[in-house]
Amino acid sequence: MCEEFAKQDPLVRLIVQRNGGAAAARNMGILNAKGEYLTFVDSDDCLDADYLQVLYDAMVENEADMSMVNYRLFEPTERGVKFVNYITADDVETMVLDPR
């Protein structure tokens, strides 16, 4: 299935390696990355529709090289998901680390 998807989309490159865990897979991805930005998403992650835009905007606004977001825990229910920890606008924090 992955091979077929890679054949259909020139932006998708298939990398095959022995299972070495998440760190080995991420390191191989970093070595083969071609774009200006990269992000990590795990198989059990659910992303907001504007996830990448929020990260990008935070980098531009703060003239930063990196941005990160927090997480929300959820539990599956019969009707979808129930969030366990609620994050409000008051919980949002911007921290700028300056190595100079």
mmCIF file with all atom_site columns, C-alpha atoms in Angstrom:
data_model
loop_
_atom_site.group_PDB
_atom_site.id
_atom_site.type_symbol
_atom_site.label_atom_id
_atom_site.label_alt_id
_atom_site.label_comp_id
_atom_site.label_asym_id
_atom_site.label_entity_id
_atom_site.label_seq_id
_atom_site.pdbx_PDB_ins_code
_atom_site.Cartn_x
_atom_site.Cartn_y
_atom_site.Cartn_z
_atom_site.occupancy
_atom_site.B_iso_or_equiv
_atom_site.pdbx_formal_charge
_atom_site.auth_seq_id
_atom_site.auth_comp_id
_atom_site.auth_asym_id
_atom_site.auth_atom_id
_atom_site.pdbx_PDB_model_num
ATOM 1   C CA . MET A 1 1   ? 0.000   0.000  0.000  1.00 0.00 ? 1   MET A CA 1
ATOM 2   C CA . CYS A 1 2   ? 2.820   2.410  0.878  1.00 0.00 ? 2   CYS A CA 1
ATOM 3   C CA . GLU A 1 3   ? 4.639   1.636  -2.377 1.00 0.00 ? 3   GLU A CA 1
ATOM 4   C CA . GLU A 1 4   ? 1.503   2.371  -4.406 1.00 0.00 ? 4   GLU A CA 1
ATOM 5   C CA . PHE A 1 5   ? 0.913   5.647  -2.567 1.00 0.00 ? 5   PHE A CA 1
ATOM 6   C CA . ALA A 1 6   ? 4.524   6.710  -3.176 1.00 0.00 ? 6   ALA A CA 1
ATOM 7   C CA . LYS A 1 7   ? 4.133   5.911  -6.893 1.00 0.00 ? 7   LYS A CA 1
ATOM 8   C CA . GLN A 1 8   ? 1.022   8.106  -7.122 1.00 0.00 ? 8   GLN A CA 1
ATOM 9   C CA . ASP A 1 9   ? 2.417   11.188 -5.361 1.00 0.00 ? 9   ASP A CA 1
ATOM 10  C CA . PRO A 1 10  ? 5.863   12.597 -6.190 1.00 0.00 ? 10  PRO A CA 1
ATOM 11  C CA . LEU A 1 11  ? 5.976   14.346 -2.796 1.00 0.00 ? 11  LEU A CA 1
ATOM 12  C CA . VAL A 1 12  ? 5.890   10.983 -0.995 1.00 0.00 ? 12  VAL A CA 1
ATOM 13  C CA . ARG A 1 13  ? 9.126   9.053  -0.639 1.00 0.00 ? 13  ARG A CA 1
ATOM 14  C CA . LEU A 1 14  ? 9.154   5.565  0.813  1.00 0.00 ? 14  LEU A CA 1
ATOM 15  C CA . ILE A 1 15  ? 12.069  4.695  3.106  1.00 0.00 ? 15  ILE A CA 1
ATOM 16  C CA . VAL A 1 16  ? 12.402  1.049  4.148  1.00 0.00 ? 16  VAL A CA 1
ATOM 17  C CA . GLN A 1 17  ? 14.569  0.035  7.104  1.00 0.00 ? 17  GLN A CA 1
ATOM 18  C CA . ARG A 1 18  ? 14.646  -2.560 9.865  1.00 0.00 ? 18  ARG A CA 1
ATOM 19  C CA . ASN A 1 19  ? 12.577  -1.723 12.943 1.00 0.00 ? 19  ASN A CA 1
ATOM 20  C CA . GLY A 1 20  ? 14.787  0.272  15.278 1.00 0.00 ? 20  GLY A CA 1
ATOM 21  C CA . GLY A 1 21  ? 12.051  2.105  17.145 1.00 0.00 ? 21  GLY A CA 1
ATOM 22  C CA . ALA A 1 22  ? 10.683  5.628  16.917 1.00 0.00 ? 22  ALA A CA 1
ATOM 23  C CA . ALA A 1 23  ? 14.035  7.365  17.414 1.00 0.00 ? 23  ALA A CA 1
ATOM 24  C CA . ALA A 1 24  ? 15.679  5.466  14.541 1.00 0.00 ? 24  ALA A CA 1
ATOM 25  C CA . ALA A 1 25  ? 12.725  6.202  12.262 1.00 0.00 ? 25  ALA A CA 1
ATOM 26  C CA . ARG A 1 26  ? 12.772  9.907  13.129 1.00 0.00 ? 26  ARG A CA 1
ATOM 27  C CA . ASN A 1 27  ? 16.530  10.144 12.667 1.00 0.00 ? 27  ASN A CA 1
ATOM 28  C CA . MET A 1 28  ? 16.238  8.529  9.221  1.00 0.00 ? 28  MET A CA 1
ATOM 29  C CA . GLY A 1 29  ? 13.456  10.963 8.375  1.00 0.00 ? 29  GLY A CA 1
ATOM 30  C CA . ILE A 1 30  ? 15.599  13.919 9.438  1.00 0.00 ? 30  ILE A CA 1
ATOM 31  C CA . LEU A 1 31  ? 18.498  12.666 7.307  1.00 0.00 ? 31  LEU A CA 1
ATOM 32  C CA . ASN A 1 32  ? 16.217  12.382 4.273  1.00 0.00 ? 32  ASN A CA 1
ATOM 33  C CA . ALA A 1 33  ? 14.162  15.549 4.781  1.00 0.00 ? 33  ALA A CA 1
ATOM 34  C CA . LYS A 1 34  ? 14.189  17.985 1.859  1.00 0.00 ? 34  LYS A CA 1
ATOM 35  C CA . GLY A 1 35  ? 11.954  20.805 3.076  1.00 0.00 ? 35  GLY A CA 1
ATOM 36  C CA . GLU A 1 36  ? 12.570  23.869 5.193  1.00 0.00 ? 36  GLU A CA 1
ATOM 37  C CA . TYR A 1 37  ? 10.403  22.654 8.096  1.00 0.00 ? 37  TYR A CA 1
ATOM 38  C CA . LEU A 1 38  ? 9.697   19.323 9.685  1.00 0.00 ? 38  LEU A CA 1
ATOM 39  C CA . THR A 1 39  ? 7.283   18.067 12.308 1.00 0.00 ? 39  THR A CA 1
ATOM 40  C CA . PHE A 1 40  ? 6.798   14.850 14.211 1.00 0.00 ? 40  PHE A CA 1
ATOM 41  C CA . VAL A 1 41  ? 3.401   13.178 14.454 1.00 0.00 ? 41  VAL A CA 1
ATOM 42  C CA . ASP A 1 42  ? 2.896   9.830  16.178 1.00 0.00 ? 42  ASP A CA 1
ATOM 43  C CA . SER A 1 43  ? 0.336   7.235  15.124 1.00 0.00 ? 43  SER A CA 1
ATOM 44  C CA . ASP A 1 44  ? -1.835  7.949  18.172 1.00 0.00 ? 44  ASP A CA 1
ATOM 45  C CA . ASP A 1 45  ? -1.827  11.740 17.705 1.00 0.00 ? 45  ASP A CA 1
ATOM 46  C CA . CYS A 1 46  ? -4.920  13.702 16.698 1.00 0.00 ? 46  CYS A CA 1
ATOM 47  C CA . LEU A 1 47  ? -4.175  17.089 15.188 1.00 0.00 ? 47  LEU A CA 1
ATOM 48  C CA . ASP A 1 48  ? -6.239  20.252 15.017 1.00 0.00 ? 48  ASP A CA 1
ATOM 49  C CA . ALA A 1 49  ? -6.901  21.400 11.457 1.00 0.00 ? 49  ALA A CA 1
ATOM 50  C CA . ASP A 1 50  ? -4.679  24.458 11.971 1.00 0.00 ? 50  ASP A CA 1
ATOM 51  C CA . TYR A 1 51  ? -1.840  22.607 13.761 1.00 0.00 ? 51  TYR A CA 1
ATOM 52  C CA . LEU A 1 52  ? 0.885   23.485 11.246 1.00 0.00 ? 52  LEU A CA 1
ATOM 53  C CA . GLN A 1 53  ? -0.348  27.067 10.813 1.00 0.00 ? 53  GLN A CA 1
ATOM 54  C CA . VAL A 1 54  ? -0.174  27.654 14.583 1.00 0.00 ? 54  VAL A CA 1
ATOM 55  C CA . LEU A 1 55  ? 3.396   26.317 14.715 1.00 0.00 ? 55  LEU A CA 1
ATOM 56  C CA . TYR A 1 56  ? 4.464   28.360 11.695 1.00 0.00 ? 56  TYR A CA 1
ATOM 57  C CA . ASP A 1 57  ? 2.835   31.578 12.923 1.00 0.00 ? 57  ASP A CA 1
ATOM 58  C CA . ALA A 1 58  ? 4.551   31.221 16.314 1.00 0.00 ? 58  ALA A CA 1
ATOM 59  C CA . MET A 1 59  ? 7.930   30.862 14.601 1.00 0.00 ? 59  MET A CA 1
ATOM 60  C CA . VAL A 1 60  ? 7.404   33.891 12.364 1.00 0.00 ? 60  VAL A CA 1
ATOM 61  C CA . GLU A 1 61  ? 5.931   36.090 15.105 1.00 0.00 ? 61  GLU A CA 1
ATOM 62  C CA . ASN A 1 62  ? 8.833   35.340 17.476 1.00 0.00 ? 62  ASN A CA 1
ATOM 63  C CA . GLU A 1 63  ? 11.572  35.110 14.825 1.00 0.00 ? 63  GLU A CA 1
ATOM 64  C CA . ALA A 1 64  ? 12.240  31.607 16.150 1.00 0.00 ? 64  ALA A CA 1
ATOM 65  C CA . ASP A 1 65  ? 13.912  28.536 14.690 1.00 0.00 ? 65  ASP A CA 1
ATOM 66  C CA . MET A 1 66  ? 11.531  26.128 16.401 1.00 0.00 ? 66  MET A CA 1
ATOM 67  C CA . SER A 1 67  ? 8.032   26.036 17.861 1.00 0.00 ? 67  SER A CA 1
ATOM 68  C CA . MET A 1 68  ? 6.200   23.434 19.926 1.00 0.00 ? 68  MET A CA 1
ATOM 69  C CA . VAL A 1 69  ? 2.662   22.843 21.102 1.00 0.00 ? 69  VAL A CA 1
ATOM 70  C CA . ASN A 1 70  ? 1.263   21.112 24.150 1.00 0.00 ? 70  ASN A CA 1
ATOM 71  C CA . TYR A 1 71  ? -1.053  18.137 24.057 1.00 0.00 ? 71  TYR A CA 1
ATOM 72  C CA . ARG A 1 72  ? -4.556  17.256 25.129 1.00 0.00 ? 72  ARG A CA 1
ATOM 73  C CA . LEU A 1 73  ? -5.513  13.854 26.483 1.00 0.00 ? 73  LEU A CA 1
ATOM 74  C CA . PHE A 1 74  ? -8.669  12.225 25.209 1.00 0.00 ? 74  PHE A CA 1
ATOM 75  C CA . GLU A 1 75  ? -10.613 9.024  25.626 1.00 0.00 ? 75  GLU A CA 1
ATOM 76  C CA . PRO A 1 76  ? -12.611 7.331  22.882 1.00 0.00 ? 76  PRO A CA 1
ATOM 77  C CA . THR A 1 77  ? -16.374 7.219  23.417 1.00 0.00 ? 77  THR A CA 1
ATOM 78  C CA . GLU A 1 78  ? -19.260 5.760  21.445 1.00 0.00 ? 78  GLU A CA 1
ATOM 79  C CA . ARG A 1 79  ? -19.924 9.207  19.947 1.00 0.00 ? 79  ARG A CA 1
ATOM 80  C CA . GLY A 1 80  ? -16.309 10.246 19.224 1.00 0.00 ? 80  GLY A CA 1
ATOM 81  C CA . VAL A 1 81  ? -13.852 11.441 21.843 1.00 0.00 ? 81  VAL A CA 1
ATOM 82  C CA . LYS A 1 82  ? -14.004 13.030 25.281 1.00 0.00 ? 82  LYS A CA 1
ATOM 83  C CA . PHE A 1 83  ? -11.173 15.363 26.232 1.00 0.00 ? 83  PHE A CA 1
ATOM 84  C CA . VAL A 1 84  ? -9.700  14.592 29.647 1.00 0.00 ? 84  VAL A CA 1
ATOM 85  C CA . ASN A 1 85  ? -7.630  17.749 30.126 1.00 0.00 ? 85  ASN A CA 1
ATOM 86  C CA . TYR A 1 86  ? -9.147  20.975 28.866 1.00 0.00 ? 86  TYR A CA 1
ATOM 87  C CA . ILE A 1 87  ? -6.883  23.730 27.588 1.00 0.00 ? 87  ILE A CA 1
ATOM 88  C CA . THR A 1 88  ? -8.237  27.261 27.547 1.00 0.00 ? 88  THR A CA 1
ATOM 89  C CA . ALA A 1 89  ? -6.781  30.490 26.191 1.00 0.00 ? 89  ALA A CA 1
ATOM 90  C CA . ASP A 1 90  ? -5.480  31.193 29.707 1.00 0.00 ? 90  ASP A CA 1
ATOM 91  C CA . ASP A 1 91  ? -3.356  28.024 29.475 1.00 0.00 ? 91  ASP A CA 1
ATOM 92  C CA . VAL A 1 92  ? -1.579  29.144 26.307 1.00 0.00 ? 92  VAL A CA 1
ATOM 93  C CA . GLU A 1 93  ? 1.942   30.286 26.988 1.00 0.00 ? 93  GLU A CA 1
ATOM 94  C CA . THR A 1 94  ? 4.614   31.703 24.720 1.00 0.00 ? 94  THR A CA 1
ATOM 95  C CA . MET A 1 95  ? 8.164   31.212 25.842 1.00 0.00 ? 95  MET A CA 1
ATOM 96  C CA . VAL A 1 96  ? 11.054  32.557 23.817 1.00 0.00 ? 96  VAL A CA 1
ATOM 97  C CA . LEU A 1 97  ? 14.421  30.992 24.552 1.00 0.00 ? 97  LEU A CA 1
ATOM 98  C CA . ASP A 1 98  ? 17.357  33.127 23.445 1.00 0.00 ? 98  ASP A CA 1
ATOM 99  C CA . PRO A 1 99  ? 20.719  31.332 23.386 1.00 0.00 ? 99  PRO A CA 1
ATOM 100 C CA . ARG A 1 100 ? 22.641  34.591 23.134 1.00 0.00 ? 100 ARG A CA 1
#
